[in-house]
mmCIF file of C-alpha atoms in Angstrom:
data_model
loop_
_atom_site.group_PDB
_atom_site.id
_atom_site.type_symbol
_atom_site.label_atom_id
_atom_site.label_comp_id
_atom_site.label_asym_id
_atom_site.label_seq_id
_atom_site.Cartn_x
_atom_site.Cartn_y
_atom_site.Cartn_z
ATOM 1 C CA MET A 1 0.000 0.000 0.000
ATOM 2 C CA THR A 2 1.408 3.331 -1.020
ATOM 3 C CA THR A 3 1.698 5.939 1.683
ATOM 4 C CA ASP A 4 1.240 8.648 -0.897
ATOM 5 C CA ILE A 5 -2.418 9.448 -0.349
ATOM 6 C CA ALA A 6 -2.583 11.534 -3.522
ATOM 7 C CA HIS A 7 -2.378 8.314 -5.507
ATOM 8 C CA LEU A 8 -4.931 6.262 -3.611
ATOM 9 C CA GLU A 9 -7.810 4.646 -5.471
ATOM 10 C CA LEU A 10 -10.113 6.546 -3.100
ATOM 11 C CA PHE A 11 -9.172 9.854 -4.733
ATOM 12 C CA ARG A 12 -8.838 8.585 -8.299
ATOM 13 C CA THR A 13 -11.582 10.825 -9.689
ATOM 14 C CA LEU A 14 -10.009 14.044 -8.401
ATOM 15 C CA GLU A 15 -7.793 16.249 -10.494
ATOM 16 C CA PRO A 16 -4.083 16.142 -9.576
ATOM 17 C CA ALA A 17 -4.202 19.593 -7.973
ATOM 18 C CA HIS A 18 -7.127 18.543 -5.782
ATOM 19 C CA ARG A 19 -5.395 15.337 -4.771
ATOM 20 C CA GLU A 20 -2.320 17.319 -3.845
ATOM 21 C CA LEU A 21 -4.475 19.680 -1.786
ATOM 22 C CA ILE A 22 -5.803 16.731 0.211
ATOM 23 C CA ALA A 23 -2.332 15.248 0.592
ATOM 24 C CA ALA A 24 -1.037 18.615 1.823
ATOM 25 C CA SER A 25 -3.768 18.736 4.469
ATOM 26 C CA ALA A 26 -2.786 15.345 5.859
ATOM 27 C CA VAL A 27 -0.736 14.635 8.941
ATOM 28 C CA HIS A 28 0.750 11.149 9.085
ATOM 29 C CA GLU A 29 0.278 9.252 12.329
ATOM 30 C CA ASN A 30 1.354 5.833 13.546
ATOM 31 C CA HIS A 31 -0.699 4.183 16.238
ATOM 32 C CA PRO A 32 -0.116 0.935 18.100
ATOM 33 C CA ALA A 33 -2.905 -1.592 18.498
ATOM 34 C CA GLY A 34 -5.271 -0.564 21.254
ATOM 35 C CA THR A 35 -5.175 3.171 20.550
ATOM 36 C CA ARG A 36 -8.601 4.679 21.027
ATOM 37 C CA LEU A 37 -9.154 7.262 18.297
ATOM 38 C CA PHE A 38 -12.579 8.510 19.292
ATOM 39 C CA ASP A 39 -15.703 7.676 21.253
ATOM 40 C CA GLU A 40 -19.358 7.677 20.327
ATOM 41 C CA GLY A 41 -20.921 11.079 20.997
ATOM 42 C CA GLN A 42 -17.698 13.094 20.843
ATOM 43 C CA THR A 43 -17.365 15.966 18.404
ATOM 44 C CA ALA A 44 -16.201 14.709 15.015
ATOM 45 C CA GLU A 45 -13.292 16.943 14.085
ATOM 46 C CA HIS A 46 -11.198 14.650 11.927
ATOM 47 C CA SER A 47 -11.192 12.141 9.174
ATOM 48 C CA TRP A 48 -8.442 9.673 8.433
ATOM 49 C CA VAL A 49 -7.294 7.590 5.529
ATOM 50 C CA VAL A 50 -5.984 4.219 6.679
ATOM 51 C CA LEU A 51 -2.678 3.553 4.919
ATOM 52 C CA SER A 52 -1.820 0.329 6.714
ATOM 53 C CA GLY A 53 -3.164 -1.663 9.641
ATOM 54 C CA CYS A 54 -6.771 -1.790 10.703
ATOM 55 C CA VAL A 55 -9.169 0.323 12.749
ATOM 56 C CA ALA A 56 -12.388 -1.085 14.198
ATOM 57 C CA LEU A 57 -15.571 0.922 14.497
ATOM 58 C CA ASP A 58 -17.513 -0.219 17.506
ATOM 59 C CA ALA A 59 -20.508 0.329 19.730
ATOM 60 C CA THR A 60 -21.198 -0.652 23.289
ATOM 61 C CA VAL A 61 -24.105 -3.054 23.609
ATOM 62 C CA PRO A 62 -25.372 -3.910 27.109
ATOM 63 C CA GLY A 63 -24.756 -7.568 27.789
ATOM 64 C CA ARG A 64 -22.427 -7.926 24.804
ATOM 65 C CA GLY A 65 -19.752 -5.403 25.636
ATOM 66 C CA THR A 66 -17.968 -3.583 22.814
ATOM 67 C CA VAL A 67 -19.118 -4.942 19.465
ATOM 68 C CA THR A 68 -17.120 -4.323 16.304
ATOM 69 C CA ILE A 69 -19.335 -3.154 13.465
ATOM 70 C CA GLN A 70 -16.810 -2.492 10.768
ATOM 71 C CA GLY A 71 -13.092 -2.842 10.187
ATOM 72 C CA ILE A 72 -11.478 -0.095 8.159
ATOM 73 C CA GLY A 73 -8.402 -1.221 6.278
ATOM 74 C CA PRO A 74 -5.759 0.148 3.899
ATOM 75 C CA GLY A 75 -7.017 2.630 1.326
ATOM 76 C CA GLU A 76 -10.288 3.302 3.149
ATOM 77 C CA LEU A 77 -11.709 6.379 4.783
ATOM 78 C CA LEU A 78 -12.268 6.448 8.523
ATOM 79 C CA GLY A 79 -14.689 8.997 9.902
ATOM 80 C CA LEU A 80 -17.482 10.617 7.929
ATOM 81 C CA SER A 81 -19.433 12.290 10.723
ATOM 82 C CA TRP A 82 -17.519 15.562 10.231
ATOM 83 C CA LEU A 83 -19.465 16.028 7.008
ATOM 84 C CA VAL A 84 -22.895 16.907 8.341
ATOM 85 C CA PRO A 85 -24.296 18.459 11.547
ATOM 86 C CA PRO A 86 -24.293 17.786 14.440
ATOM 87 C CA TYR A 87 -20.687 16.611 13.763
ATOM 88 C CA LYS A 88 -20.773 13.892 16.410
ATOM 89 C CA TRP A 89 -19.252 10.430 16.134
ATOM 90 C CA HIS A 90 -21.923 7.764 15.843
ATOM 91 C CA PHE A 91 -19.526 4.988 16.809
ATOM 92 C CA GLY A 92 -16.214 4.594 18.570
ATOM 93 C CA ALA A 93 -12.946 3.647 16.884
ATOM 94 C CA THR A 94 -9.960 1.656 18.076
ATOM 95 C CA VAL A 95 -6.789 0.636 16.267
ATOM 96 C CA VAL A 96 -6.795 -3.179 16.228
ATOM 97 C CA ALA A 97 -3.699 -3.744 14.083
ATOM 98 C CA PRO A 98 -0.795 -1.242 14.211
ATOM 99 C CA ALA A 99 -1.885 1.490 11.876
ATOM 100 C CA HIS A 100 -0.362 4.164 9.703
ATOM 101 C CA LEU A 101 -3.028 6.806 9.221
ATOM 102 C CA ALA A 102 -3.241 10.054 7.326
ATOM 103 C CA ARG A 103 -5.291 12.474 9.408
ATOM 104 C CA LEU A 104 -7.056 14.959 7.170
ATOM 105 C CA ASP A 105 -7.536 18.573 8.178
ATOM 106 C CA VAL A 106 -11.258 18.620 7.539
ATOM 107 C CA ALA A 107 -11.670 22.285 8.513
ATOM 108 C CA ARG A 108 -9.182 23.175 5.785
ATOM 109 C CA LEU A 109 -10.936 20.914 3.315
ATOM 110 C CA ARG A 110 -14.323 22.447 4.153
ATOM 111 C CA THR A 111 -12.927 25.948 3.591
ATOM 112 C CA ALA A 112 -11.286 24.901 0.320
ATOM 113 C CA ALA A 113 -14.556 23.328 -0.811
ATOM 114 C CA GLN A 114 -16.480 26.512 -0.056
ATOM 115 C CA GLU A 115 -13.961 28.686 -1.866
ATOM 116 C CA ASP A 116 -13.697 26.396 -4.888
ATOM 117 C CA PRO A 117 -17.065 24.827 -5.698
ATOM 118 C CA ALA A 118 -15.476 22.648 -8.396
ATOM 119 C CA PHE A 119 -13.276 21.075 -5.733
ATOM 120 C CA GLY A 120 -16.200 20.900 -3.329
ATOM 121 C CA TYR A 121 -18.318 19.082 -5.889
ATOM 122 C CA ARG A 122 -15.597 16.600 -6.758
ATOM 123 C CA LEU A 123 -14.820 15.991 -3.095
ATOM 124 C CA SER A 124 -18.520 15.450 -2.387
ATOM 125 C CA LEU A 125 -18.616 12.807 -5.114
ATOM 126 C CA VAL A 126 -15.589 11.060 -3.637
ATOM 127 C CA LEU A 127 -17.237 10.989 -0.230
ATOM 128 C CA ALA A 128 -20.601 9.935 -1.678
ATOM 129 C CA ASP A 129 -18.855 7.102 -3.520
ATOM 130 C CA ALA A 130 -17.173 5.944 -0.297
ATOM 131 C CA LEU A 131 -20.462 6.197 1.591
ATOM 132 C CA LEU A 132 -22.425 4.377 -1.107
ATOM 133 C CA HIS A 133 -19.864 1.619 -1.275
ATOM 134 C CA ARG A 134 -19.968 1.160 2.475
ATOM 135 C CA LEU A 135 -23.770 1.143 2.434
ATOM 136 C CA GLN A 136 -23.879 -1.496 -0.322
ATOM 137 C CA SER A 137 -21.286 -3.645 1.428
ATOM 138 C CA THR A 138 -23.252 -3.411 4.668
ATOM 139 C CA ARG A 139 -26.348 -4.531 2.768
ATOM 140 C CA TYR A 140 -24.400 -7.486 1.353
ATOM 141 C CA ARG A 141 -23.471 -8.448 4.897
ATOM 142 C CA LEU A 142 -27.137 -8.236 5.894
ATOM 143 C CA LEU A 143 -27.794 -11.034 3.401
ATOM 144 C CA ASP A 144 -25.690 -13.295 5.647
ATOM 145 C CA LEU A 145 -24.482 -15.163 2.571
ATOM 146 C CA TYR A 146 -22.080 -17.472 4.391
ATOM 147 C CA ARG A 147 -24.580 -18.882 6.873
ATOM 148 C CA THR A 148 -25.252 -22.596 6.922
ATOM 149 C CA PRO A 149 -28.405 -23.230 4.874
ATOM 150 C CA SER A 150 -31.238 -24.477 7.057
ATOM 151 C CA MET B 1 -10.291 -46.519 -18.554
ATOM 152 C CA THR B 2 -12.295 -45.647 -15.460
ATOM 153 C CA ASP B 3 -16.063 -45.898 -15.846
ATOM 154 C CA PRO B 4 -17.305 -42.376 -14.953
ATOM 155 C CA TRP B 5 -20.549 -43.868 -13.640
ATOM 156 C CA LEU B 6 -18.942 -46.285 -11.235
ATOM 157 C CA PRO B 7 -17.936 -45.053 -7.776
ATOM 158 C CA VAL B 8 -14.394 -46.119 -6.960
ATOM 159 C CA ALA B 9 -13.707 -47.148 -3.382
ATOM 160 C CA HIS B 10 -11.568 -44.732 -1.375
ATOM 161 C CA ARG B 11 -10.638 -44.984 2.275
ATOM 162 C CA VAL B 12 -10.501 -41.913 4.506
ATOM 163 C CA VAL B 13 -6.899 -41.769 5.718
ATOM 164 C CA ARG B 14 -6.983 -38.346 7.345
ATOM 165 C CA ARG B 15 -9.646 -36.025 8.636
ATOM 166 C CA VAL B 16 -8.977 -32.436 9.725
ATOM 167 C CA GLU B 17 -11.656 -30.363 11.426
ATOM 168 C CA GLU B 18 -11.482 -26.964 9.770
ATOM 169 C CA THR B 19 -14.438 -25.328 11.536
ATOM 170 C CA ALA B 20 -17.456 -26.443 13.543
ATOM 171 C CA ASP B 21 -19.200 -27.698 10.393
ATOM 172 C CA THR B 22 -16.380 -28.206 7.915
ATOM 173 C CA ALA B 23 -13.743 -30.935 7.636
ATOM 174 C CA THR B 24 -11.044 -31.812 5.120
ATOM 175 C CA LEU B 25 -10.819 -35.478 4.151
ATOM 176 C CA ARG B 26 -7.874 -37.183 2.524
ATOM 177 C CA LEU B 27 -9.072 -40.210 0.569
ATOM 178 C CA ARG B 28 -6.780 -43.005 -0.628
ATOM 179 C CA PRO B 29 -7.876 -45.337 -3.421
ATOM 180 C CA VAL B 30 -8.497 -48.856 -2.169
ATOM 181 C CA HIS B 31 -7.465 -50.201 -5.590
ATOM 182 C CA ASP B 32 -6.709 -48.114 -8.699
ATOM 183 C CA PRO B 33 -6.734 -44.314 -8.417
ATOM 184 C CA LEU B 34 -8.982 -42.027 -10.426
ATOM 185 C CA PRO B 35 -7.392 -40.020 -13.249
ATOM 186 C CA PRO B 36 -5.594 -36.869 -12.050
ATOM 187 C CA PHE B 37 -7.723 -33.886 -11.043
ATOM 188 C CA ARG B 38 -6.957 -30.276 -11.912
ATOM 189 C CA PRO B 39 -7.788 -27.159 -9.842
ATOM 190 C CA GLY B 40 -11.483 -26.327 -10.054
ATOM 191 C CA GLN B 41 -12.641 -29.836 -10.920
ATOM 192 C CA PHE B 42 -14.898 -31.906 -8.699
ATOM 193 C CA ALA B 43 -15.631 -35.492 -7.760
ATOM 194 C CA MET B 44 -18.971 -37.066 -7.022
ATOM 195 C CA LEU B 45 -18.431 -38.364 -3.494
ATOM 196 C CA TYR B 46 -20.648 -41.207 -2.369
ATOM 197 C CA ALA B 47 -21.497 -41.940 1.254
ATOM 198 C CA HIS B 48 -22.659 -45.535 1.169
ATOM 199 C CA GLY B 49 -26.354 -45.878 1.670
ATOM 200 C CA VAL B 50 -26.884 -42.128 1.946
ATOM 201 C CA GLY B 51 -26.138 -40.602 -1.435
ATOM 202 C CA GLU B 52 -23.768 -38.729 -3.680
ATOM 203 C CA VAL B 53 -22.796 -35.045 -3.896
ATOM 204 C CA PRO B 54 -20.338 -33.019 -5.963
ATOM 205 C CA ILE B 55 -17.338 -31.754 -4.003
ATOM 206 C CA SER B 56 -14.419 -29.857 -5.537
ATOM 207 C CA VAL B 57 -10.884 -30.922 -4.842
ATOM 208 C CA SER B 58 -9.320 -28.702 -2.185
ATOM 209 C CA ALA B 59 -5.792 -29.992 -2.776
ATOM 210 C CA ILE B 60 -4.060 -32.109 -5.384
ATOM 211 C CA PRO B 61 -1.407 -34.161 -3.621
ATOM 212 C CA GLY B 62 -0.334 -35.880 -6.836
ATOM 213 C CA SER B 63 -0.189 -39.300 -5.242
ATOM 214 C CA GLY B 64 -3.562 -40.557 -6.422
ATOM 215 C CA ASP B 65 -5.114 -39.476 -3.140
ATOM 216 C CA LEU B 66 -8.084 -37.124 -3.220
ATOM 217 C CA VAL B 67 -8.462 -34.192 -0.841
ATOM 218 C CA HIS B 68 -11.891 -32.647 -0.346
ATOM 219 C CA THR B 69 -13.193 -30.102 2.115
ATOM 220 C CA VAL B 70 -16.775 -30.852 3.061
ATOM 221 C CA ARG B 71 -19.255 -28.600 4.819
ATOM 222 C CA ALA B 72 -22.079 -30.399 6.595
ATOM 223 C CA VAL B 73 -25.260 -28.889 5.195
ATOM 224 C CA GLY B 74 -27.411 -31.842 4.082
ATOM 225 C CA ALA B 75 -27.775 -35.549 4.679
ATOM 226 C CA VAL B 76 -24.992 -36.618 2.312
ATOM 227 C CA SER B 77 -22.539 -33.884 3.183
ATOM 228 C CA ARG B 78 -23.170 -34.532 6.901
ATOM 229 C CA ALA B 79 -22.328 -38.207 6.350
ATOM 230 C CA LEU B 80 -19.172 -37.306 4.423
ATOM 231 C CA HIS B 81 -18.189 -34.641 6.948
ATOM 232 C CA GLY B 82 -18.458 -37.161 9.742
ATOM 233 C CA ALA B 83 -16.460 -39.884 7.970
ATOM 234 C CA GLU B 84 -13.639 -40.887 10.285
ATOM 235 C CA PRO B 85 -10.334 -42.391 9.097
ATOM 236 C CA GLY B 86 -10.937 -45.951 7.971
ATOM 237 C CA THR B 87 -14.339 -45.217 6.462
ATOM 238 C CA VAL B 88 -14.694 -46.281 2.841
ATOM 239 C CA LEU B 89 -16.404 -43.818 0.507
ATOM 240 C CA GLY B 90 -17.066 -43.889 -3.219
ATOM 241 C CA ALA B 91 -15.661 -41.328 -5.651
ATOM 242 C CA ARG B 92 -16.240 -40.633 -9.330
ATOM 243 C CA GLY B 93 -14.421 -38.111 -11.461
ATOM 244 C CA PRO B 94 -12.678 -35.908 -12.332
ATOM 245 C CA PHE B 95 -15.518 -33.798 -13.664
ATOM 246 C CA GLY B 96 -15.898 -30.251 -14.901
ATOM 247 C CA THR B 97 -13.840 -27.339 -16.082
ATOM 248 C CA THR B 98 -10.789 -25.877 -14.401
ATOM 249 C CA TRP B 99 -9.528 -22.546 -13.163
ATOM 250 C CA GLU B 100 -7.291 -20.941 -15.769
ATOM 251 C CA PRO B 101 -4.947 -18.624 -13.885
ATOM 252 C CA HIS B 102 -2.166 -18.997 -16.434
ATOM 253 C CA GLY B 103 -0.725 -16.333 -18.657
ATOM 254 C CA THR B 104 -1.508 -13.481 -16.297
ATOM 255 C CA GLU B 105 0.778 -11.023 -14.598
ATOM 256 C CA ASP B 106 -1.360 -10.394 -11.525
ATOM 257 C CA LEU B 107 -3.571 -13.054 -10.006
ATOM 258 C CA LEU B 108 -6.421 -12.061 -7.705
ATOM 259 C CA VAL B 109 -8.178 -14.863 -5.835
ATOM 260 C CA VAL B 110 -11.451 -13.930 -4.118
ATOM 261 C CA ALA B 111 -13.046 -16.549 -1.891
ATOM 262 C CA GLY B 112 -16.100 -16.464 0.337
ATOM 263 C CA GLY B 113 -16.863 -19.077 2.981
ATOM 264 C CA ILE B 114 -16.337 -22.637 1.772
ATOM 265 C CA GLY B 115 -15.513 -21.099 -1.637
ATOM 266 C CA LEU B 116 -11.907 -21.022 -0.497
ATOM 267 C CA ALA B 117 -11.745 -24.827 -0.851
ATOM 268 C CA PRO B 118 -11.898 -25.059 -4.673
ATOM 269 C CA LEU B 119 -9.378 -22.210 -4.907
ATOM 270 C CA ARG B 120 -6.827 -23.704 -2.523
ATOM 271 C CA PRO B 121 -5.192 -25.796 -5.290
ATOM 272 C CA VAL B 122 -4.716 -22.581 -7.297
ATOM 273 C CA LEU B 123 -3.074 -20.892 -4.311
ATOM 274 C CA ARG B 124 -0.796 -23.858 -3.753
ATOM 275 C CA HIS B 125 0.084 -23.901 -7.451
ATOM 276 C CA ALA B 126 0.808 -20.174 -7.379
ATOM 277 C CA LEU B 127 3.053 -20.646 -4.356
ATOM 278 C CA ALA B 128 4.906 -23.466 -6.096
ATOM 279 C CA HIS B 129 5.336 -21.342 -9.236
ATOM 280 C CA ARG B 130 5.568 -17.936 -7.641
ATOM 281 C CA ASP B 131 7.956 -16.651 -10.328
ATOM 282 C CA ARG B 132 5.228 -16.974 -12.967
ATOM 283 C CA TYR B 133 3.248 -14.141 -11.424
ATOM 284 C CA ARG B 134 4.174 -10.559 -10.689
ATOM 285 C CA ARG B 135 1.639 -10.403 -7.906
ATOM 286 C CA VAL B 136 -0.752 -12.813 -6.198
ATOM 287 C CA VAL B 137 -3.485 -11.432 -3.947
ATOM 288 C CA LEU B 138 -5.934 -13.469 -1.892
ATOM 289 C CA VAL B 139 -9.077 -11.822 -0.537
ATOM 290 C CA VAL B 140 -11.026 -14.093 1.791
ATOM 291 C CA GLY B 141 -14.415 -13.500 3.366
ATOM 292 C CA ALA B 142 -16.053 -15.550 6.083
ATOM 293 C CA ARG B 143 -18.959 -15.228 8.455
ATOM 294 C CA THR B 144 -16.833 -15.079 11.610
ATOM 295 C CA PRO B 145 -13.160 -15.689 12.422
ATOM 296 C CA ALA B 146 -14.145 -19.178 13.621
ATOM 297 C CA ASP B 147 -15.487 -19.969 10.140
ATOM 298 C CA LEU B 148 -12.154 -19.496 8.375
ATOM 299 C CA CYS B 149 -10.764 -22.704 6.882
ATOM 300 C CA TYR B 150 -7.068 -23.627 6.495
ATOM 301 C CA ARG B 151 -5.949 -21.304 9.261
ATOM 302 C CA ASP B 152 -2.712 -23.274 9.601
ATOM 303 C CA GLU B 153 -1.840 -22.303 6.009
ATOM 304 C CA PHE B 154 -2.626 -18.614 6.320
ATOM 305 C CA ASP B 155 0.782 -17.721 7.766
ATOM 306 C CA ARG B 156 2.544 -19.200 4.744
ATOM 307 C CA TRP B 157 0.153 -17.565 2.344
ATOM 308 C CA ALA B 158 0.584 -14.223 4.128
ATOM 309 C CA ALA B 159 4.376 -14.570 3.936
ATOM 310 C CA GLU B 160 4.455 -15.153 0.189
ATOM 311 C CA LEU B 161 1.237 -13.634 -1.127
ATOM 312 C CA GLU B 162 -0.819 -10.583 -0.250
ATOM 313 C CA VAL B 163 -3.668 -11.769 1.949
ATOM 314 C CA VAL B 164 -6.705 -9.746 2.986
ATOM 315 C CA THR B 165 -9.143 -11.452 5.330
ATOM 316 C CA THR B 166 -12.480 -9.979 6.244
ATOM 317 C CA VAL B 167 -15.365 -11.343 8.294
ATOM 318 C CA ASP B 168 -19.020 -10.380 8.528
ATOM 319 C CA HIS B 169 -18.967 -10.441 12.310
ATOM 320 C CA GLY B 170 -15.861 -9.865 14.415
ATOM 321 C CA ALA B 171 -15.003 -11.592 17.648
ATOM 322 C CA PRO B 172 -12.977 -10.693 20.730
ATOM 323 C CA GLY B 173 -9.306 -10.648 19.780
ATOM 324 C CA TRP B 174 -9.946 -10.400 16.044
ATOM 325 C CA THR B 175 -7.527 -7.851 14.581
ATOM 326 C CA GLY B 176 -8.513 -8.247 10.942
ATOM 327 C CA ARG B 177 -11.134 -6.523 8.922
ATOM 328 C CA VAL B 178 -14.862 -6.669 9.549
ATOM 329 C CA GLY B 179 -16.801 -6.136 6.349
ATOM 330 C CA PHE B 180 -17.678 -7.687 3.027
ATOM 331 C CA VAL B 181 -15.087 -8.699 0.423
ATOM 332 C CA THR B 182 -16.229 -5.919 -1.913
ATOM 333 C CA GLU B 183 -14.772 -3.357 0.497
ATOM 334 C CA PRO B 184 -11.105 -4.304 0.080
ATOM 335 C CA LEU B 185 -11.735 -5.043 -3.604
ATOM 336 C CA ALA B 186 -12.870 -1.456 -4.098
ATOM 337 C CA VAL B 187 -9.636 0.084 -2.830
ATOM 338 C CA LEU B 188 -6.969 -2.557 -3.374
ATOM 339 C CA PRO B 189 -4.189 -1.236 -5.605
ATOM 340 C CA LEU B 190 -4.646 -3.099 -8.911
ATOM 341 C CA ASP B 191 -3.113 -3.107 -12.345
ATOM 342 C CA ALA B 192 -6.611 -3.904 -13.503
ATOM 343 C CA PRO B 193 -6.067 -4.582 -17.220
ATOM 344 C CA HIS B 194 -3.392 -7.137 -16.351
ATOM 345 C CA THR B 195 -5.251 -8.844 -13.515
ATOM 346 C CA THR B 196 -6.977 -12.209 -13.720
ATOM 347 C CA ALA B 197 -9.569 -12.719 -10.963
ATOM 348 C CA LEU B 198 -10.841 -16.090 -9.781
ATOM 349 C CA LEU B 199 -14.021 -15.887 -7.683
ATOM 350 C CA CYS B 200 -15.655 -18.620 -5.655
ATOM 351 C CA GLY B 201 -18.326 -18.369 -2.991
ATOM 352 C CA PRO B 202 -22.065 -17.779 -2.737
ATOM 353 C CA GLU B 203 -23.444 -16.671 -6.099
ATOM 354 C CA PRO B 204 -24.396 -13.122 -4.965
ATOM 355 C CA MET B 205 -20.925 -12.690 -3.493
ATOM 356 C CA MET B 206 -19.398 -13.506 -6.876
ATOM 357 C CA ARG B 207 -21.846 -11.212 -8.625
ATOM 358 C CA PHE B 208 -21.151 -8.265 -6.309
ATOM 359 C CA SER B 209 -17.409 -8.878 -6.408
ATOM 360 C CA ALA B 210 -17.308 -9.146 -10.193
ATOM 361 C CA ARG B 211 -19.201 -5.862 -10.522
ATOM 362 C CA THR B 212 -16.746 -4.155 -8.186
ATOM 363 C CA LEU B 213 -13.785 -5.489 -10.155
ATOM 364 C CA ILE B 214 -15.273 -4.488 -13.501
ATOM 365 C CA THR B 215 -15.832 -0.981 -12.120
ATOM 366 C CA ARG B 216 -12.162 -1.008 -11.207
ATOM 367 C CA GLY B 217 -11.266 -1.835 -14.809
ATOM 368 C CA VAL B 218 -10.658 -5.581 -14.663
ATOM 369 C CA PRO B 219 -11.727 -6.941 -18.079
ATOM 370 C CA PRO B 220 -14.834 -9.139 -17.651
ATOM 371 C CA ASP B 221 -13.260 -11.939 -19.663
ATOM 372 C CA ARG B 222 -10.410 -12.032 -17.157
ATOM 373 C CA ILE B 223 -12.860 -12.899 -14.368
ATOM 374 C CA GLN B 224 -13.747 -16.545 -13.722
ATOM 375 C CA VAL B 225 -16.446 -17.794 -11.359
ATOM 376 C CA SER B 226 -17.453 -21.220 -10.085
ATOM 377 C CA LEU B 227 -21.149 -22.043 -10.412
ATOM 378 C CA GLU B 228 -23.078 -24.745 -8.604
ATOM 379 C CA ARG B 229 -26.291 -26.466 -9.447
ATOM 380 C CA ASN B 230 -27.687 -29.920 -8.808
ATOM 381 C CA MET B 231 -24.858 -32.008 -10.257
ATOM 382 C CA GLN B 232 -25.800 -35.666 -10.410
ATOM 383 C CA CYS B 233 -24.380 -37.668 -13.316
ATOM 384 C CA GLY B 234 -21.211 -35.604 -13.737
ATOM 385 C CA THR B 235 -21.124 -36.345 -17.451
ATOM 386 C CA GLY B 236 -23.661 -33.952 -18.950
ATOM 387 C CA ARG B 237 -26.267 -36.647 -19.547
ATOM 388 C CA CYS B 238 -28.964 -36.292 -16.919
ATOM 389 C CA GLY B 239 -29.632 -32.561 -17.213
ATOM 390 C CA HIS B 240 -30.143 -31.908 -13.484
ATOM 391 C CA CYS B 241 -27.444 -29.243 -13.433
ATOM 392 C CA GLN B 242 -28.733 -27.312 -16.423
ATOM 393 C CA LEU B 243 -28.296 -23.563 -16.173
ATOM 394 C CA GLY B 244 -29.584 -21.957 -19.340
ATOM 395 C CA PRO B 245 -27.490 -23.337 -22.186
ATOM 396 C CA LEU B 246 -24.950 -24.889 -19.797
ATOM 397 C CA LEU B 247 -24.771 -28.270 -18.180
ATOM 398 C CA LEU B 248 -22.626 -27.224 -15.269
ATOM 399 C CA CYS B 249 -21.162 -30.637 -14.494
ATOM 400 C CA ARG B 250 -19.644 -30.573 -17.970
ATOM 401 C CA ASP B 251 -19.509 -26.881 -18.999
ATOM 402 C CA GLY B 252 -18.749 -25.692 -15.467
ATOM 403 C CA PRO B 253 -18.300 -25.317 -12.608
ATOM 404 C CA VAL B 254 -15.697 -22.754 -13.674
ATOM 405 C CA VAL B 255 -16.986 -20.372 -16.322
ATOM 406 C CA ALA B 256 -15.903 -16.989 -17.622
ATOM 407 C CA TYR B 257 -17.829 -14.123 -16.061
ATOM 408 C CA PRO B 258 -19.368 -12.845 -19.332
ATOM 409 C CA VAL B 259 -21.097 -16.234 -19.636
ATOM 410 C CA ALA B 260 -22.212 -16.240 -16.002
ATOM 411 C CA GLU B 261 -23.340 -12.617 -15.987
ATOM 412 C CA GLU B 262 -26.200 -13.242 -18.412
ATOM 413 C CA LEU B 263 -27.323 -16.262 -16.414
ATOM 414 C CA PHE B 264 -27.112 -14.432 -13.072
ATOM 415 C CA ALA B 265 -29.599 -11.930 -14.469
ATOM 416 C CA VAL B 266 -32.326 -14.579 -14.907
ATOM 417 C CA LYS B 267 -34.092 -14.899 -11.556
ATOM 418 C CA GLU B 268 -35.808 -18.234 -12.051
ATOM 419 C CA LEU B 269 -32.974 -19.997 -13.814
#
């Protein structure tokens, strides 16, 4: 997996200048397994691109403890709640395999999107694509395709 | 010449529990062996007095032994799954078409659930001939971590291939991905025009995965899928496994995606 986020599949539809803008807004972080990135209900101020390792999104369920809902792996976006009000995390997130993350400066991206609607539109499509893909994949999981036929 | 209609006696010489409902059996011919199998092909395995089902080879030891991974889902497969060493079973074959991973630079193997079994011979072949490929990637999906087969082989695969494992439901201590196989397929770095993808698993999984790969630019004719229907004779005579114009015991199970795509679109087929 490349650590150059400008060349990730995630951003393939953006123009080079827009990809470079995103890359320039990123701060690279390395986290050991067990690092808690955020908790449900906290203000969502960041978004990350996972470059290596794995981060688990989770929720606390009485009687079941902390349940992992989704694992975010290399090349995927972590954290979308910064996009729309009330900007609160819906789930928690913990690094489960040592992770190299690119933390995006979402405030800077929001400003850039407002100042340059062409960038804002393209970025919205990138995020919509990521959201749609995650929605479809979640629906596939709902089919429970690997269960033992009864 | 072996009579394709006549089950040949094989004795179970080894049984490995893969998961709670899945076991791998090594079968040794009691007399003459069946002709050699190739990756993707299947045998009709016969549990005496219970019945016969098609099961793909999950390894090709090259000694005349057969290796099959069986998931207990019906009366026959439950009988086969429970066959302890010493049990004599019947086997007919080899039947069907084969995976064709050759002549590609990058090989992408996508397996869901028990669909990893028919692809294991391809992975072993790729490991044995690693220099023939620029890149080999395995993406495996399972229901839970406990449902993953061949866990003792994963370390070797991970050392020599790129392995992505994802489960529908995580478990305490699981440090891999939780999600569907389409998620890593959507973002995996690929040289799409030079990638050959082999897909095996539940039919919708193959459909969704193929669509994702085609969106990524993998040519449809470089995608192969393994289809299942009610195989009975194994020789294209009885018609039970008909899927549109195909008799899958003869024209399948492995078919090119452009052929499968049209058939997937017919709901009642």
